[in-house]
Short mmCIF file of C-alpha atoms in Angstrom, two decimals:
data_model
loop_
_atom_site.label_atom_id
_atom_site.label_comp_id
_atom_site.label_asym_id
_atom_site.label_seq_id
_atom_site.Cartn_x
_atom_site.Cartn_y
_atom_site.Cartn_z
CA MET A 1040 1.15 -7.70 21.38
CA VAL A 1041 0.26 -10.66 19.09
CA THR A 1042 -0.99 -13.46 20.85
CA ARG A 1043 1.99 -16.40 20.79
CA ILE A 1044 0.17 -19.54 18.49
CA ASP A 1045 1.86 -22.79 19.57
CA SER A 1046 -0.28 -25.16 17.53
CA ILE A 1047 -3.47 -25.19 14.85
CA ILE A 1048 -5.55 -27.96 13.46
CA ASP A 1049 -3.92 -30.16 11.04
CA ARG A 1050 -6.67 -30.82 8.69
CA THR A 1051 -9.69 -29.18 7.08
CA VAL A 1052 -12.68 -28.46 9.46
CA THR A 1053 -16.04 -27.51 8.53
CA LEU A 1054 -18.40 -26.00 10.67
CA ASP A 1055 -21.77 -24.51 10.19
CA TYR A 1056 -22.15 -20.73 11.13
CA PRO A 1057 -23.30 -20.99 14.89
CA ALA A 1058 -20.56 -23.74 15.69
CA PHE A 1059 -18.29 -21.32 14.56
CA ASP A 1060 -19.53 -18.10 16.17
CA VAL A 1061 -19.78 -20.17 19.57
CA LEU A 1062 -16.15 -21.51 19.18
CA TYR A 1063 -14.98 -17.85 18.31
CA ALA A 1064 -17.01 -16.10 20.97
CA GLY A 1065 -15.83 -18.87 23.18
CA GLU A 1066 -12.28 -18.21 22.45
CA CYS A 1067 -11.77 -14.54 21.76
CA GLY A 1068 -15.05 -13.06 23.71
CA GLU A 1069 -18.78 -12.24 23.06
CA ASP A 1070 -18.03 -8.58 22.12
CA ALA A 1071 -15.18 -9.71 19.89
CA PRO A 1072 -15.49 -8.32 16.30
CA LYS A 1073 -15.28 -11.25 13.68
CA PRO A 1074 -12.58 -11.51 11.62
CA ALA A 1075 -13.28 -9.13 7.99
CA GLY A 1076 -14.72 -11.68 5.72
CA LEU A 1077 -16.15 -14.14 8.54
CA GLU A 1078 -18.85 -11.81 9.57
CA GLY A 1079 -22.62 -12.75 10.67
CA THR A 1080 -25.21 -12.90 12.70
CA SER A 1081 -24.56 -14.34 16.12
CA PRO A 1082 -27.47 -16.88 16.72
CA GLY A 1083 -29.14 -17.29 19.65
CA ALA A 1084 -30.92 -14.08 20.60
CA THR A 1085 -32.04 -14.96 24.25
CA TYR A 1086 -29.50 -16.23 26.71
CA ARG A 1087 -31.67 -19.80 27.25
CA GLU A 1088 -31.55 -19.53 23.67
CA ARG A 1089 -27.59 -19.33 23.57
CA VAL A 1090 -27.31 -22.24 26.21
CA ARG A 1091 -28.83 -24.38 23.96
CA LEU A 1092 -27.05 -23.53 20.86
CA VAL A 1093 -23.49 -23.89 22.64
CA GLY A 1094 -25.03 -27.50 23.89
CA ARG A 1095 -25.88 -28.47 20.58
CA VAL A 1096 -22.86 -26.99 19.04
CA LEU A 1097 -20.48 -29.29 21.57
CA ALA A 1098 -22.81 -32.50 21.16
CA GLY A 1099 -21.58 -32.05 17.25
CA LEU A 1100 -18.47 -31.29 18.05
CA ARG A 1101 -17.48 -34.31 20.43
CA GLU A 1102 -19.13 -36.61 17.48
CA ARG A 1103 -16.15 -35.58 15.05
CA GLY A 1104 -13.76 -36.03 17.88
CA LEU A 1105 -13.31 -32.19 18.63
CA ALA A 1106 -14.36 -31.67 21.51
CA VAL A 1107 -13.60 -33.64 25.26
CA VAL A 1108 -16.71 -33.50 27.48
CA ASP A 1109 -17.64 -29.88 27.19
CA ASN A 1110 -14.42 -28.72 25.95
CA PRO A 1111 -13.13 -27.86 22.35
CA VAL A 1112 -9.92 -29.27 21.35
CA ARG A 1113 -7.07 -27.01 22.03
CA PRO A 1114 -6.12 -26.80 18.29
CA LEU A 1115 -9.15 -25.51 17.10
CA LEU A 1116 -9.12 -23.32 20.10
CA THR A 1117 -5.77 -21.70 19.05
CA THR A 1118 -6.90 -21.58 15.67
CA MET A 1119 -10.00 -19.19 16.54
CA ARG A 1120 -7.00 -16.92 18.67
CA LEU A 1121 -5.15 -17.22 15.39
CA LEU A 1122 -8.43 -15.84 13.49
CA CYS A 1123 -8.68 -13.22 16.15
CA ASP A 1124 -5.30 -12.03 16.80
CA PRO A 1125 -2.74 -12.61 13.66
CA GLN A 1126 0.64 -10.88 12.57
CA ARG A 1127 -0.99 -10.68 8.81
CA ARG A 1128 -4.26 -10.91 7.36
CA ILE A 1129 -5.17 -11.47 3.60
CA TYR A 1130 -9.13 -11.16 3.51
CA GLY A 1131 -11.73 -10.10 0.63
CA TRP A 1132 -15.38 -10.73 -0.74
CA TYR A 1133 -16.41 -12.13 -4.08
CA VAL A 1134 -19.33 -13.06 -6.16
CA ALA A 1135 -19.82 -15.61 -8.68
CA ARG A 1136 -22.41 -16.15 -11.55
CA ASP A 1137 -23.48 -19.62 -11.93
CA GLY A 1138 -26.51 -21.27 -13.78
CA HIS A 1139 -28.92 -20.09 -11.22
CA GLY A 1140 -27.77 -16.48 -10.74
CA GLN A 1141 -25.10 -14.97 -8.30
CA VAL A 1142 -22.99 -16.96 -5.24
CA PRO A 1143 -21.46 -14.44 -3.09
CA GLY A 1144 -18.66 -15.54 -0.64
CA SER A 1145 -15.71 -14.07 1.52
CA PHE A 1146 -12.51 -15.75 2.71
CA HIS A 1147 -9.89 -14.72 5.30
CA ILE A 1148 -6.47 -15.58 5.66
CA ALA A 1149 -4.44 -15.47 9.23
CA GLY A 1150 -0.78 -16.26 9.75
CA SER A 1151 1.78 -15.68 13.01
CA ASP A 1152 4.74 -17.53 14.16
CA GLU A 1153 4.96 -20.59 12.12
CA TYR A 1154 1.11 -21.19 11.23
CA VAL A 1155 -1.11 -19.62 8.69
CA VAL A 1156 -5.11 -20.56 8.20
CA PHE A 1157 -7.22 -20.26 5.46
CA ALA A 1158 -11.16 -19.40 6.28
CA ARG A 1159 -13.93 -19.43 3.99
CA LEU A 1160 -17.35 -18.69 4.18
CA GLN A 1161 -20.09 -19.25 1.76
CA GLY A 1162 -23.90 -20.77 1.93
CA GLY A 1163 -23.53 -20.31 5.81
CA VAL A 1164 -20.53 -22.55 6.00
CA VAL A 1165 -17.01 -21.65 7.42
CA THR A 1166 -14.51 -24.11 6.08
CA ILE A 1167 -11.29 -23.70 7.69
CA GLU A 1168 -7.96 -25.26 6.42
CA PRO A 1169 -4.26 -24.71 7.55
CA ILE A 1170 -1.82 -23.77 4.96
CA GLY A 1171 1.79 -23.08 4.41
CA TRP A 1172 3.20 -19.53 4.80
CA SER A 1173 4.40 -19.89 1.07
CA SER A 1174 0.70 -20.20 0.18
CA LEU A 1175 0.00 -16.91 2.31
CA TYR A 1176 -0.56 -14.96 -1.26
CA THR A 1177 -1.40 -17.52 -3.34
CA ARG A 1178 -3.96 -19.52 -1.69
CA ALA A 1179 -6.91 -16.50 -2.53
CA PHE A 1180 -6.24 -16.98 -6.57
CA GLU A 1181 -7.21 -20.63 -6.12
CA LEU A 1182 -10.89 -19.75 -5.32
CA LEU A 1183 -10.65 -17.66 -8.97
CA PRO A 1184 -12.61 -19.00 -11.88
CA ASP A 1185 -10.33 -20.88 -14.63
CA VAL A 1186 -10.56 -17.65 -16.81
CA GLY A 1187 -6.96 -16.93 -18.69
CA PRO A 1188 -5.52 -13.28 -18.69
CA VAL A 1189 -6.81 -10.61 -21.09
CA SER A 1190 -4.93 -10.42 -24.10
CA GLY A 1191 -2.42 -7.07 -24.28
CA GLY A 1192 -0.39 -5.05 -22.13
CA ALA A 1193 -1.32 -3.63 -18.79
CA ALA A 1194 -2.71 -0.11 -18.71
CA VAL A 1195 -2.36 2.83 -16.14
CA VAL A 1196 -5.17 5.78 -16.09
CA PRO A 1197 -5.77 8.54 -13.84
CA LEU A 1198 -8.51 8.28 -11.47
CA SER A 1199 -10.10 11.92 -12.41
CA ARG A 1200 -12.47 10.66 -15.21
CA GLY A 1201 -15.26 8.12 -13.71
CA ALA A 1202 -15.93 6.35 -10.80
CA ALA A 1203 -14.28 3.15 -9.94
CA ARG A 1204 -16.70 0.42 -10.19
CA GLU A 1205 -16.60 -0.35 -6.40
CA GLU A 1206 -17.21 2.99 -5.69
CA GLN A 1207 -20.74 3.14 -7.85
CA GLY A 1208 -22.63 0.35 -5.61
CA GLY A 1209 -25.30 -1.65 -6.94
CA ASP A 1210 -24.56 -5.06 -8.73
CA TRP A 1211 -20.87 -5.93 -8.51
CA LEU A 1212 -21.17 -8.13 -11.72
CA GLU A 1213 -23.55 -6.26 -13.94
CA PRO A 1214 -22.20 -3.66 -16.61
CA VAL A 1215 -21.91 0.09 -15.72
CA TYR A 1216 -21.46 2.03 -19.12
CA GLU A 1217 -19.95 5.14 -19.28
CA GLU A 1218 -19.47 7.97 -22.00
CA ASP A 1219 -16.10 8.30 -23.82
CA ASP A 1220 -14.34 10.86 -25.92
CA ASP A 1221 -11.71 9.93 -28.59
CA ASP A 1222 -8.50 10.84 -26.92
CA PRO A 1223 -5.83 8.69 -25.66
CA VAL A 1224 -6.49 9.05 -21.84
CA ASP A 1225 -10.56 8.45 -22.87
CA ARG A 1226 -9.30 5.37 -25.09
CA GLU A 1227 -7.59 4.12 -21.81
CA HIS A 1228 -10.34 4.71 -19.80
CA ALA A 1229 -12.77 2.94 -22.44
CA ARG A 1230 -10.35 -0.12 -22.39
CA VAL A 1231 -10.24 -0.39 -18.78
CA GLN A 1232 -14.37 0.14 -18.78
CA ALA A 1233 -14.52 -2.79 -21.28
CA LEU A 1234 -12.56 -5.28 -18.95
CA THR A 1235 -13.80 -4.46 -15.99
CA TYR A 1236 -17.28 -2.37 -14.70
CA GLY A 1237 -18.21 -2.08 -18.46
CA ALA A 1238 -18.29 -5.97 -18.81
CA LYS A 1239 -20.73 -8.46 -17.99
CA LEU A 1240 -18.70 -10.11 -15.53
CA LEU A 1241 -18.19 -13.78 -14.61
CA PHE A 1242 -16.59 -12.93 -11.29
CA ALA A 1243 -15.50 -10.30 -9.15
CA MET A 1244 -13.42 -10.36 -5.88
CA GLN A 1245 -11.88 -7.45 -3.67
CA VAL A 1246 -8.79 -8.09 -1.31
CA PHE A 1247 -7.38 -6.72 1.57
CA THR A 1248 -4.10 -7.14 2.92
CA SER A 1249 -3.20 -5.86 6.66
CA ARG A 1250 -0.12 -6.55 9.75
CA LYS A 1251 0.68 -5.36 12.77
CA ASN A 1252 3.55 -2.70 13.09
CA SER A 1253 6.31 -3.36 15.53
CA ARG A 1254 3.91 -1.53 18.19
CA GLY A 1255 1.54 -4.53 17.75
CA ARG A 1256 -1.18 -1.85 15.99
CA GLU A 1257 -2.86 -3.45 12.71
CA GLU A 1258 -2.13 -1.30 9.76
CA VAL A 1259 -4.26 -1.96 6.50
CA ALA A 1260 -3.14 -1.00 3.14
CA ASP A 1261 -4.29 1.92 1.79
CA PHE A 1262 -5.97 0.36 -1.62
CA PRO A 1263 -7.44 -3.11 -2.26
CA LEU A 1264 -6.87 -5.48 -4.97
CA HIS A 1265 -9.81 -6.06 -7.32
CA TYR A 1266 -9.93 -8.88 -9.36
CA TYR A 1267 -12.31 -9.25 -12.76
CA ALA A 1268 -13.37 -12.25 -14.77
CA SER A 1269 -15.26 -12.23 -18.39
CA ALA A 1270 -15.59 -13.30 -21.61
CA HIS A 1271 -13.06 -10.79 -22.41
CA GLY A 1272 -10.56 -12.66 -20.06
CA ALA A 1273 -8.89 -11.83 -16.24
CA VAL A 1274 -7.71 -8.59 -14.97
CA LEU A 1275 -6.32 -7.29 -11.81
CA THR A 1276 -6.80 -3.41 -10.83
CA VAL A 1277 -5.22 -1.41 -7.91
CA HIS A 1278 -4.37 2.19 -7.11
CA LYS A 1279 -0.80 2.90 -6.62
CA ARG A 1280 0.68 6.00 -6.02
CA SER A 1281 4.10 7.05 -7.26
CA GLY A 1282 5.19 9.26 -4.43
CA PRO A 1283 3.92 9.93 -0.70
CA GLU A 1284 2.44 13.02 -2.18
CA ALA A 1285 1.08 11.73 -5.68
CA GLU A 1286 -2.34 11.26 -6.70
CA PRO A 1287 -3.25 7.54 -6.95
CA ARG A 1288 -3.82 5.92 -10.68
CA LEU A 1289 -5.37 2.76 -11.56
CA HIS A 1290 -3.31 0.20 -12.72
CA LEU A 1291 -4.98 -2.43 -14.88
CA ILE A 1292 -2.79 -6.02 -14.99
CA PRO A 1293 -3.69 -9.37 -17.01
CA ALA A 1294 -4.55 -11.25 -14.28
CA THR A 1295 -1.86 -14.52 -13.94
CA ARG A 1296 -0.98 -16.45 -10.99
CA SER A 1297 2.27 -14.38 -10.49
CA ALA A 1298 0.83 -11.33 -10.89
CA PHE A 1299 -1.67 -11.91 -8.20
CA ARG A 1300 0.74 -12.75 -5.72
CA ARG A 1301 3.37 -9.77 -6.62
CA GLU A 1302 0.35 -7.13 -6.48
CA LEU A 1303 -0.68 -8.69 -3.16
CA ARG A 1304 2.46 -8.57 -1.54
CA THR A 1305 2.91 -4.86 -2.77
CA LEU A 1306 -0.27 -3.57 -1.19
#
């Protein structure tokens, strides 16, 4: 069963990771796994350290009007509950290139009943923002850089040749080169490579979705959606099957807001 949510925060709240950890553990349990994309090391290795940490966090929340005495306000706690046990989730990880190197980040969108919340973790800070259901499939797009879609149309290639970038490990943003032969399939592979894992990327993102079924069990989509931005433009890639028994194929799609929303909805 999904926990019914009757209220959440009505404005953006920014928390350092220790404060988020204390609130989440207090509402969902010390052993409750953090939402995907919001994982971090729980501070306070000993009981005494943890007690001091909780006291510091509560004092900070009181100063901001987010706690009364030793009790965080209810909308903040139910927001933690929503992140813990939603009906739908969209979550992912990204890496951006700036003038000083690479900046990693991650996010988690959780929705149940009439409420949806967006949370982002970057630089040790968790930013939590209430959003509407209409933004469920587009809020993550706002994290992407202002890079137009690549020229040329979509492409579909088999997966038998070469590994996808996410399967090769290593640096997400640095190019990985592969040999290619002079035939139509390899030329399509070469185009996909040049726009994704063969390019020097400015930004890369991997996005997953999940939802609860009628029995209350969480079902994660078979494949994630990937976004790549480089000097060539921005593209989306996703694995799709033409039928239940068919082998998946890699679909490359010029990255627009409408395409991002459509592909997330159909994962």
